XYZ file of C-alpha atoms in Angstrom:
572
model
C -11.323 -16.125 -8.381
C -8.902 -18.821 -8.617
C -6.021 -19.962 -5.806
C -6.105 -20.468 -2.727
C -4.750 -17.198 -1.589
C -6.473 -15.479 -4.262
C -6.857 -11.151 -3.226
C -10.304 -9.440 -4.297
C -10.904 -6.222 -5.096
C -14.270 -3.807 -3.997
C -14.478 -0.159 -5.219
C -14.170 2.032 -3.195
C -16.808 3.901 -1.378
C -15.906 8.059 -0.791
C -17.055 9.273 2.414
C -19.778 11.223 2.929
C -19.321 14.922 2.362
C -19.585 16.944 6.127
C -22.108 20.188 5.358
C -18.565 22.452 5.644
C -17.047 20.250 3.139
C -20.590 21.336 0.756
C -20.070 25.246 2.327
C -16.398 25.843 1.082
C -17.033 24.002 -2.892
C -19.849 26.508 -3.317
C -17.865 29.220 -2.370
C -15.859 28.787 -5.593
C -18.948 29.759 -7.670
C -18.569 33.363 -8.177
C -22.850 33.868 -7.283
C -25.082 33.543 -4.608
C -25.666 29.420 -4.766
C -26.829 27.204 -2.151
C -27.675 23.106 -2.943
C -30.525 21.086 -1.426
C -32.084 17.234 -0.607
C -34.404 15.428 -1.744
C -36.849 16.508 -0.708
C -35.621 20.201 -0.346
C -34.171 21.572 2.657
C -31.860 23.699 2.380
C -27.878 21.139 3.375
C -25.862 24.575 2.436
C -25.576 27.958 1.278
C -22.349 30.159 0.407
C -22.270 34.180 1.820
C -23.140 35.152 -1.849
C -26.430 33.910 -1.535
C -26.092 34.474 2.119
C -25.766 38.455 1.803
C -27.791 38.642 -1.986
C -30.994 37.457 0.574
C -29.905 39.277 3.544
C -30.031 35.370 5.959
C -27.481 34.535 8.007
C -26.651 30.744 7.160
C -28.043 29.383 9.949
C -31.846 30.604 8.762
C -31.172 29.177 5.368
C -30.032 25.188 6.943
C -32.501 23.158 7.387
C -35.049 24.528 5.950
C -37.237 24.528 3.145
C -36.691 26.041 0.192
C -39.744 27.095 -1.619
C -41.558 27.769 2.190
C -38.549 30.200 2.786
C -38.243 31.488 -0.241
C -40.663 31.372 -3.081
C -42.699 34.156 -3.327
C -45.131 35.718 -6.430
C -44.650 39.157 -7.607
C -47.562 40.541 -4.613
C -44.918 38.958 -1.749
C -47.311 36.176 -1.126
C -45.995 32.578 -0.691
C -46.405 31.225 -4.327
C -48.267 28.128 -3.996
C -46.620 24.683 -5.086
C -48.682 24.504 -8.403
C -47.628 27.081 -10.017
C -43.537 27.382 -8.840
C -41.140 26.106 -12.492
C -38.886 25.579 -10.646
C -39.618 24.036 -8.015
C -41.338 21.341 -10.889
C -37.693 21.105 -12.414
C -36.504 20.273 -8.573
C -39.246 17.580 -9.166
C -38.118 16.056 -12.479
C -34.226 16.050 -11.420
C -33.380 17.854 -14.401
C -31.588 21.022 -15.686
C -33.754 24.378 -15.372
C -33.454 28.275 -15.647
C -36.031 31.159 -14.696
C -35.775 34.495 -14.490
C -39.485 36.166 -13.546
C -39.031 34.917 -10.177
C -38.928 36.405 -6.700
C -37.969 35.971 -3.136
C -38.559 37.370 0.162
C -34.997 38.789 1.937
C -34.509 38.576 5.733
C -35.397 42.109 5.219
C -38.907 41.010 4.533
C -37.855 42.574 1.412
C -39.210 41.205 -2.600
C -36.407 40.768 -4.895
C -36.995 39.809 -8.592
C -34.357 37.257 -9.145
C -33.077 35.030 -11.889
C -32.376 31.240 -11.214
C -30.360 27.824 -13.084
C -31.185 24.810 -11.072
C -29.555 21.698 -11.628
C -28.866 18.134 -10.015
C -25.569 17.684 -7.682
C -24.175 14.188 -7.329
C -23.775 14.972 -3.570
C -21.508 11.465 -1.988
C -21.929 9.422 -4.988
C -24.398 7.634 -2.179
C -27.436 10.663 -2.960
C -29.036 12.668 -4.759
C -29.317 17.029 -3.953
C -29.685 19.931 -6.196
C -27.803 23.171 -6.697
C -29.566 26.284 -7.298
C -27.626 29.071 -8.863
C -29.510 33.136 -7.988
C -28.992 35.852 -9.943
C -30.274 39.659 -9.083
C -32.126 41.064 -11.809
C -32.014 44.646 -9.974
C -29.660 47.466 -11.409
C -27.036 48.101 -9.491
C -28.377 51.495 -8.580
C -31.884 50.324 -7.018
C -30.036 48.166 -4.417
C -27.192 50.223 -2.209
C -26.992 47.033 -0.310
C -23.266 45.399 -1.451
C -24.323 42.397 -4.194
C -22.265 40.307 -5.760
C -21.342 40.499 -9.254
C -23.447 40.821 -12.263
C -23.505 37.692 -14.612
C -25.036 37.117 -17.709
C -27.640 34.135 -17.953
C -24.487 32.285 -19.669
C -22.738 33.007 -16.384
C -24.347 31.013 -14.067
C -25.130 27.877 -16.938
C -21.116 28.634 -17.014
C -21.056 28.297 -13.348
C -23.567 25.328 -13.051
C -20.965 23.817 -15.314
C -18.188 23.982 -13.159
C -19.649 23.289 -9.971
C -21.284 19.918 -12.040
C -17.614 19.444 -12.482
C -16.528 19.409 -9.042
C -18.847 17.292 -7.251
C -18.900 14.921 -10.342
C -14.997 14.141 -10.440
C -13.669 14.354 -7.057
C -17.004 11.569 -5.524
C -14.561 8.867 -7.367
C -10.913 7.731 -6.985
C -10.818 5.800 -9.418
C -9.460 6.695 -12.742
C -11.808 5.429 -16.024
C -14.338 5.826 -13.702
C -12.884 9.695 -14.079
C -12.642 9.968 -16.901
C -16.114 8.340 -18.377
C -16.932 11.519 -15.861
C -15.292 13.552 -17.810
C -16.303 12.892 -20.778
C -19.821 13.513 -20.314
C -20.046 16.182 -19.187
C -18.237 18.247 -21.956
C -19.616 15.943 -25.047
C -21.892 17.110 -26.163
C -22.364 20.245 -24.411
C -19.595 21.780 -24.847
C -18.419 19.726 -28.045
C -18.659 16.872 -30.328
C -14.943 15.333 -29.804
C -14.023 14.819 -25.925
C -9.850 13.942 -26.376
C -7.626 13.041 -23.735
C -4.193 12.111 -23.853
C -2.717 11.621 -20.011
C 0.935 10.978 -19.049
C 2.571 8.181 -17.185
C 4.215 7.620 -14.166
C 6.564 6.839 -16.827
C 6.136 9.843 -18.693
C 4.742 7.513 -21.494
C 2.083 9.512 -24.065
C -1.685 7.636 -23.864
C -4.060 8.527 -26.074
C -7.238 6.941 -23.187
C -10.519 8.404 -24.548
C -11.503 9.422 -27.685
C -15.008 10.048 -28.101
C -17.847 11.757 -29.439
C -21.610 12.424 -29.854
C -23.791 10.593 -32.141
C -27.458 11.477 -30.842
C -27.820 10.549 -27.222
C -25.378 7.854 -27.262
C -21.030 8.099 -26.294
C -19.436 6.581 -29.016
C -15.971 5.841 -27.886
C -13.302 4.924 -30.942
C -10.257 3.233 -29.710
C -8.784 2.146 -32.712
C -8.154 6.280 -32.576
C -6.352 5.472 -28.558
C -3.260 4.034 -27.529
C 0.461 4.873 -26.949
C 1.928 8.208 -28.561
C 5.081 9.372 -29.420
C 7.658 11.433 -26.928
C 6.352 15.141 -25.807
C 9.534 17.462 -28.125
C 10.778 19.913 -25.838
C 10.840 22.780 -27.988
C 7.822 22.223 -30.601
C 4.767 24.928 -30.722
C 2.148 22.756 -31.852
C -0.307 23.244 -29.935
C -0.734 20.440 -28.244
C 2.514 19.790 -27.062
C 2.560 22.653 -25.581
C -0.823 21.194 -23.795
C 1.638 18.437 -22.853
C 4.667 20.051 -21.884
C 1.958 22.858 -19.795
C 2.764 25.553 -21.719
C -0.416 27.156 -22.078
C -4.445 26.340 -23.588
C -4.920 27.209 -27.367
C -6.938 27.348 -30.209
C -5.859 24.336 -33.197
C -7.865 23.398 -36.792
C -6.909 20.925 -39.588
C -4.781 24.021 -41.159
C -2.426 24.136 -37.870
C -1.715 20.087 -38.778
C -1.315 20.655 -42.616
C 2.897 21.850 -42.900
C 5.320 19.282 -42.079
C 5.129 17.848 -39.405
C 7.430 18.541 -36.195
C 6.942 15.268 -34.723
C 5.658 12.407 -33.730
C 2.367 13.800 -31.936
C 2.153 16.004 -34.622
C 1.025 13.518 -37.246
C -1.600 11.320 -35.371
C -2.537 14.985 -33.915
C -3.336 15.419 -38.019
C -4.449 12.127 -38.249
C -7.228 13.027 -35.488
C -8.233 15.867 -37.724
C -8.313 13.379 -40.179
C -10.874 10.840 -39.139
C -12.416 12.629 -37.046
C -13.948 15.942 -38.771
C -13.126 18.145 -36.326
C -12.760 21.201 -37.998
C -12.270 23.529 -34.329
C -11.299 22.490 -31.416
C -9.427 24.612 -28.009
C -6.355 21.950 -26.044
C -6.038 22.444 -22.504
C -3.841 21.384 -20.117
C -4.535 18.548 -17.237
C -2.671 19.678 -14.880
C -2.335 18.739 -10.961
C -0.969 21.186 -7.973
C 2.431 18.405 -8.774
C 2.523 17.924 -12.168
C 1.779 18.060 -16.308
C -0.495 14.886 -16.199
C -2.101 15.468 -19.939
C -4.319 17.579 -21.996
C -7.713 17.835 -22.985
C -8.869 18.578 -26.564
C -12.445 19.568 -26.999
C -13.494 19.372 -31.102
C -16.032 20.188 -33.281
C -17.568 18.442 -36.657
C -20.861 18.990 -36.603
C -21.261 22.654 -34.618
C -20.623 25.219 -37.201
C -19.979 27.438 -34.453
C -16.124 27.775 -33.351
C -14.360 28.244 -30.897
C -12.897 31.469 -30.120
C -10.769 32.385 -27.217
C -12.998 33.572 -24.752
C -13.589 29.458 -24.533
C -10.536 29.191 -23.529
C -10.974 30.211 -19.389
C -13.753 27.160 -19.502
C -11.938 24.989 -20.642
C -9.237 25.666 -18.470
C -11.274 25.330 -15.328
C -12.877 22.423 -16.435
C -9.415 20.680 -16.793
C -7.575 21.806 -13.927
C -10.684 20.185 -12.360
C -10.427 17.282 -14.266
C -6.536 17.410 -12.947
C -6.960 17.208 -9.071
C -9.259 14.372 -9.277
C -7.367 12.241 -11.251
C -4.225 13.355 -9.319
C -6.067 12.207 -6.427
C -7.172 9.283 -7.907
C -3.429 8.485 -8.937
C -2.239 8.642 -6.248
C -5.450 6.255 -4.263
C -4.137 3.547 -6.715
C -0.838 4.165 -5.831
C -1.292 3.268 -2.129
C -4.021 0.716 -2.813
C -1.232 -1.281 -5.258
C 1.650 -0.918 -2.380
C -0.973 -2.115 0.579
C -2.341 -5.025 -1.873
C 1.540 -6.260 -2.667
C 2.094 -5.687 1.334
C -1.117 -8.236 1.871
C -0.390 -10.178 -0.917
C 3.246 -10.862 1.194
C 1.199 -11.180 4.591
C -1.094 -14.284 3.064
C -0.349 -17.514 3.439
C -0.089 -20.461 0.938
C -1.631 -23.190 1.919
C -0.408 -26.722 3.030
C -1.463 -29.528 1.475
C -2.609 -31.869 2.956
C -3.609 -35.298 1.977
C -6.921 -35.918 1.689
C -7.929 -32.540 2.860
C -9.012 -29.950 1.055
C -8.335 -25.682 1.861
C -8.873 -23.125 0.392
C -8.479 -19.113 1.763
C -10.205 -15.390 0.693
C -9.656 -12.522 1.252
C -10.939 -9.399 0.432
C -10.014 -6.161 1.576
C -12.150 -3.261 3.080
C -13.684 -0.618 0.543
C -13.519 2.555 2.591
C -9.847 1.925 3.793
C -6.349 1.514 2.696
C -7.602 -1.818 0.832
C -5.510 -3.725 4.365
C -6.817 -4.022 7.276
C -6.279 -6.704 10.253
C -8.645 -9.874 9.694
C -6.662 -12.433 8.414
C -6.299 -16.705 8.032
C -3.766 -18.720 8.505
C -2.603 -22.654 7.695
C 0.281 -24.847 8.480
C 1.411 -28.141 9.500
C 2.528 -28.708 13.204
C 5.620 -30.573 14.599
C 3.384 -33.568 15.226
C 1.550 -34.480 11.963
C -1.371 -32.372 13.304
C -2.838 -29.139 11.253
C -3.340 -26.207 12.737
C -5.854 -23.766 11.069
C -6.441 -20.357 12.342
C -9.066 -16.729 11.480
C -8.477 -13.418 13.584
C -8.737 -10.268 12.799
C -7.538 -7.379 14.445
C -9.326 -3.881 15.602
C -8.529 -1.761 13.124
C -9.167 -1.400 8.686
C -5.157 -0.175 7.835
C -1.283 -1.037 7.315
C -1.081 -0.030 11.124
C -3.746 -3.277 12.084
C -1.885 -4.885 8.984
C 1.182 -4.373 10.889
C 0.063 -6.000 14.332
C -1.915 -9.256 12.552
C 1.165 -10.090 10.900
C 3.094 -9.774 14.391
C 0.498 -12.079 15.729
C 0.127 -14.570 13.198
C 4.000 -15.725 13.960
C 4.360 -15.277 17.569
C 0.190 -17.795 17.059
C 2.963 -20.097 14.306
C 5.592 -20.263 17.266
C 3.663 -20.970 19.602
C 1.672 -24.011 18.186
C 5.107 -25.360 16.381
C 6.857 -25.441 19.627
C 4.676 -26.223 22.162
C 2.853 -29.376 21.822
C -1.131 -28.418 23.532
C -4.649 -27.918 23.256
C -5.619 -24.669 21.596
C -6.887 -22.914 24.301
C -3.139 -23.309 25.847
C -1.752 -22.157 23.434
C -3.758 -18.508 22.652
C -3.919 -18.282 25.681
C 0.129 -18.207 25.590
C -0.708 -16.021 22.136
C -3.021 -13.711 25.097
C -0.086 -13.643 27.311
C 2.286 -11.665 25.696
C -0.064 -9.709 22.700
C 0.185 -6.559 25.287
C 3.869 -6.673 26.100
C 5.159 -7.323 23.005
C 3.530 -6.824 20.012
C 1.679 -3.106 18.715
C -2.110 -4.901 18.899
C -4.570 -3.455 21.561
C -7.639 -6.117 20.333
C -8.006 -9.084 18.859
C -10.740 -11.736 18.299
C -9.449 -15.484 16.999
C -10.071 -18.872 16.458
C -7.119 -22.073 16.582
C -7.878 -25.114 15.641
C -6.157 -27.988 14.915
C -7.395 -31.174 12.660
C -5.840 -35.154 13.304
C -6.732 -38.051 11.427
C -7.829 -40.742 13.678
C -6.343 -44.152 12.956
C -9.815 -45.086 12.034
C -9.724 -42.582 9.035
C -11.965 -39.082 10.181
C -10.968 -36.627 11.058
C -11.402 -35.029 14.307
C -11.166 -30.647 14.847
C -10.503 -29.107 17.955
C -10.908 -26.154 18.442
C -10.520 -22.340 21.235
C -12.654 -19.732 20.077
C -11.132 -15.624 21.756
C -14.402 -13.700 21.072
C -14.354 -14.189 17.773
C -17.719 -15.296 15.335
C -18.340 -19.276 15.456
C -17.163 -21.988 13.066
C -19.496 -23.280 10.671
C -20.200 -26.872 9.726
C -21.975 -28.026 6.579
C -22.499 -31.784 6.094
C -22.460 -32.793 2.501
C -26.341 -33.623 2.023
C -26.583 -29.554 2.574
C -27.333 -29.559 6.988
C -25.414 -26.852 8.567
C -24.846 -25.070 12.338
C -22.157 -22.957 14.182
C -19.767 -24.311 15.851
C -20.570 -22.706 19.028
C -18.590 -24.093 21.764
C -14.580 -22.911 23.873
C -15.933 -19.101 23.612
C -14.041 -17.178 25.771
C -13.188 -13.199 25.946
C -11.098 -12.430 22.980
C -7.661 -11.323 23.559
C -5.929 -8.127 24.785
C -7.867 -7.452 28.184
C -5.596 -7.846 30.315
C -8.759 -9.951 31.431
C -7.462 -12.986 32.623
C -9.488 -16.562 32.280
C -10.171 -19.789 31.781
C -10.038 -20.556 28.235
C -11.355 -24.367 26.357
C -11.218 -26.365 24.169
C -13.894 -28.000 21.857
C -14.099 -30.917 20.478
C -16.196 -32.543 16.336
C -15.892 -35.368 14.356
C -15.827 -33.834 10.763
C -18.345 -36.326 8.918
C -17.057 -37.564 5.353
C -17.914 -34.214 3.195
C -18.399 -32.140 4.941
C -17.316 -27.716 5.266
C -15.843 -26.133 7.357
C -16.144 -22.692 7.208
C -13.457 -20.124 9.463
C -14.985 -16.528 8.379
C -14.406 -13.142 10.457
C -16.882 -10.796 11.096
C -16.964 -8.934 8.164
C -19.088 -11.087 6.136
C -21.614 -11.186 7.852
C -22.464 -8.002 9.027
C -23.934 -5.405 7.197
C -26.019 -1.594 8.465
C -29.106 -2.347 9.393
C -28.978 -6.142 10.202
C -28.364 -8.054 13.021
C -25.593 -10.243 13.589
C -28.570 -12.888 14.274
C -29.727 -11.881 11.009
C -26.681 -12.618 9.861
C -25.521 -15.622 10.611
C -28.618 -16.560 9.226
C -28.023 -15.883 5.994
C -24.808 -17.622 5.709
C -25.784 -20.694 7.237
C -29.181 -20.826 4.729
C -26.422 -19.740 1.472
C -23.707 -22.559 2.750
C -26.181 -24.896 3.613
C -27.141 -24.559 -0.627
C -24.431 -24.621 -2.135
C -22.741 -27.984 0.195
C -22.364 -29.812 -3.176
C -20.542 -27.468 -4.998
C -16.746 -27.953 -4.773
C -14.589 -26.113 -2.419
C -13.515 -22.994 -5.011
C -16.696 -22.779 -6.088
C -18.300 -23.418 -2.488
C -16.032 -20.082 -1.285
C -15.761 -17.917 -3.910
C -20.315 -18.468 -4.096
C -20.024 -17.567 -0.597
C -19.032 -13.949 -0.506
C -20.462 -13.175 -3.456
C -23.663 -14.026 -1.998
C -23.433 -13.568 1.274
C -21.223 -10.339 1.791
C -23.479 -7.020 1.831
C -22.058 -4.635 -0.900
C -21.160 -1.616 1.169
C -20.598 -4.126 3.809
C -17.079 -1.506 5.290
C -15.342 -4.414 6.698
C -12.929 -6.652 5.622
C -13.061 -10.380 5.183
C -10.864 -13.248 5.810
C -12.500 -16.689 4.673
C -10.843 -20.136 5.248
C -12.181 -22.988 4.226
C -11.966 -26.549 4.989
C -13.017 -29.505 3.618
C -13.524 -33.866 5.014
C -12.884 -36.815 2.127
C -16.279 -37.803 1.132
C -15.705 -41.956 2.247
C -14.879 -44.028 -0.625
């Protein structure tokens, strides 16, 4: 990170899916299906499975699927050592079987075929999807049953289910494309090509990938900008990019005189890759056409047929929804980051003092929040320092932060008073003329004394204590001057504390997102910060700040972080 107001970007981890959301996803599968967790307990089931196995969802959820359902041909509980489904489940691989039996809720024994495949629950944990098909002839059972599907249909449904869960568990466009390509190559084709329409209505060939053994190889020489989409062209890619239809194509399709620049690029694609059979489908969202997916077969001796198009269309449609969500999120993040950058201040230049600051947004929020820092010169020549945290992690919290910071600047500039009195004035006003509900903060001033030493005076309104690290690596927290947070409505006297900043020492002001983490106590977080900050005492200030963030902030922390570091001059 470079520059005193640099901001970091942290990838967003999607929230864990609820049981209801998982069930809704299963309902889109046209056959009996359920999902088990890593221990084999059922966590979601669709109505097809409830009907087929004559059991309400309540009898499935939380139960071990093997114990509940798996039986031998005589209706006895199937030993786990003989259960091929159980073996595939523990191995975490896709498998199928067609000579097993499940016990229904009415005690009857049902011959079934099945397919199991790994199922990404929410990006945090893995599960397994189980698809079940009734093997009895239709006349053998008078109960309403889902329409009989052959095994290839089960595989198709498994692929669509995997596509949905894989693509919707990320909000990053590049990661969505990477997962899309990995789902279809080499399972459906040797080659996958993705053309996307940008927000400026330009076409960009974003991915050209083919399978080489067990690896996927990206061909960047075939990627890049594409010519405009012709309005009337009957060529397959042009039609797909207009959202008209999915189509089959081959090298012969583009051997005629090209009618557009896109046709020229497609001919080059077929000639370079050796694709001899291709299926091209539009990538649509609910709002617009986003691009086109081309699947190509070069080594596979089987050509695509019209019967393949519905599956490819389904995959492209799911990709479109995922890409649209990712684009909307990234657009929101860009707006939020721009707003945050304008809200965060520039560091003042103070002869003798070094200052740097960092802000990292909350990964699971709108990329802005209520954490903030500030540093500015006061009317009497002293330097004011502040760091704070307004309740919330959204644009409203960011707006409240801006109100609080601006009021603090006004009070501190116009009233030549100790920090405690300035914060008292701020607390008296915050509930009446701002949207801030509650906030914590530290407000401090740094003065150069006549003897050349630098003196820090501060007050603390319910905030984690500042950390002072000497040039020799001794670190201790400044716990004096502590008072209640802002916005409580409680009137109480605030106190000031004062200390000298030893030559070459580093003062660290930070928000709680730096030290808090799930499974770690606040004391453990403070000890973790002190240990690492002390070890970094000799680093240049910018490196010191970056390394503190990298080492101390927990990878899965869901809070934003503001950090302000000040270093006193070393005596000459």
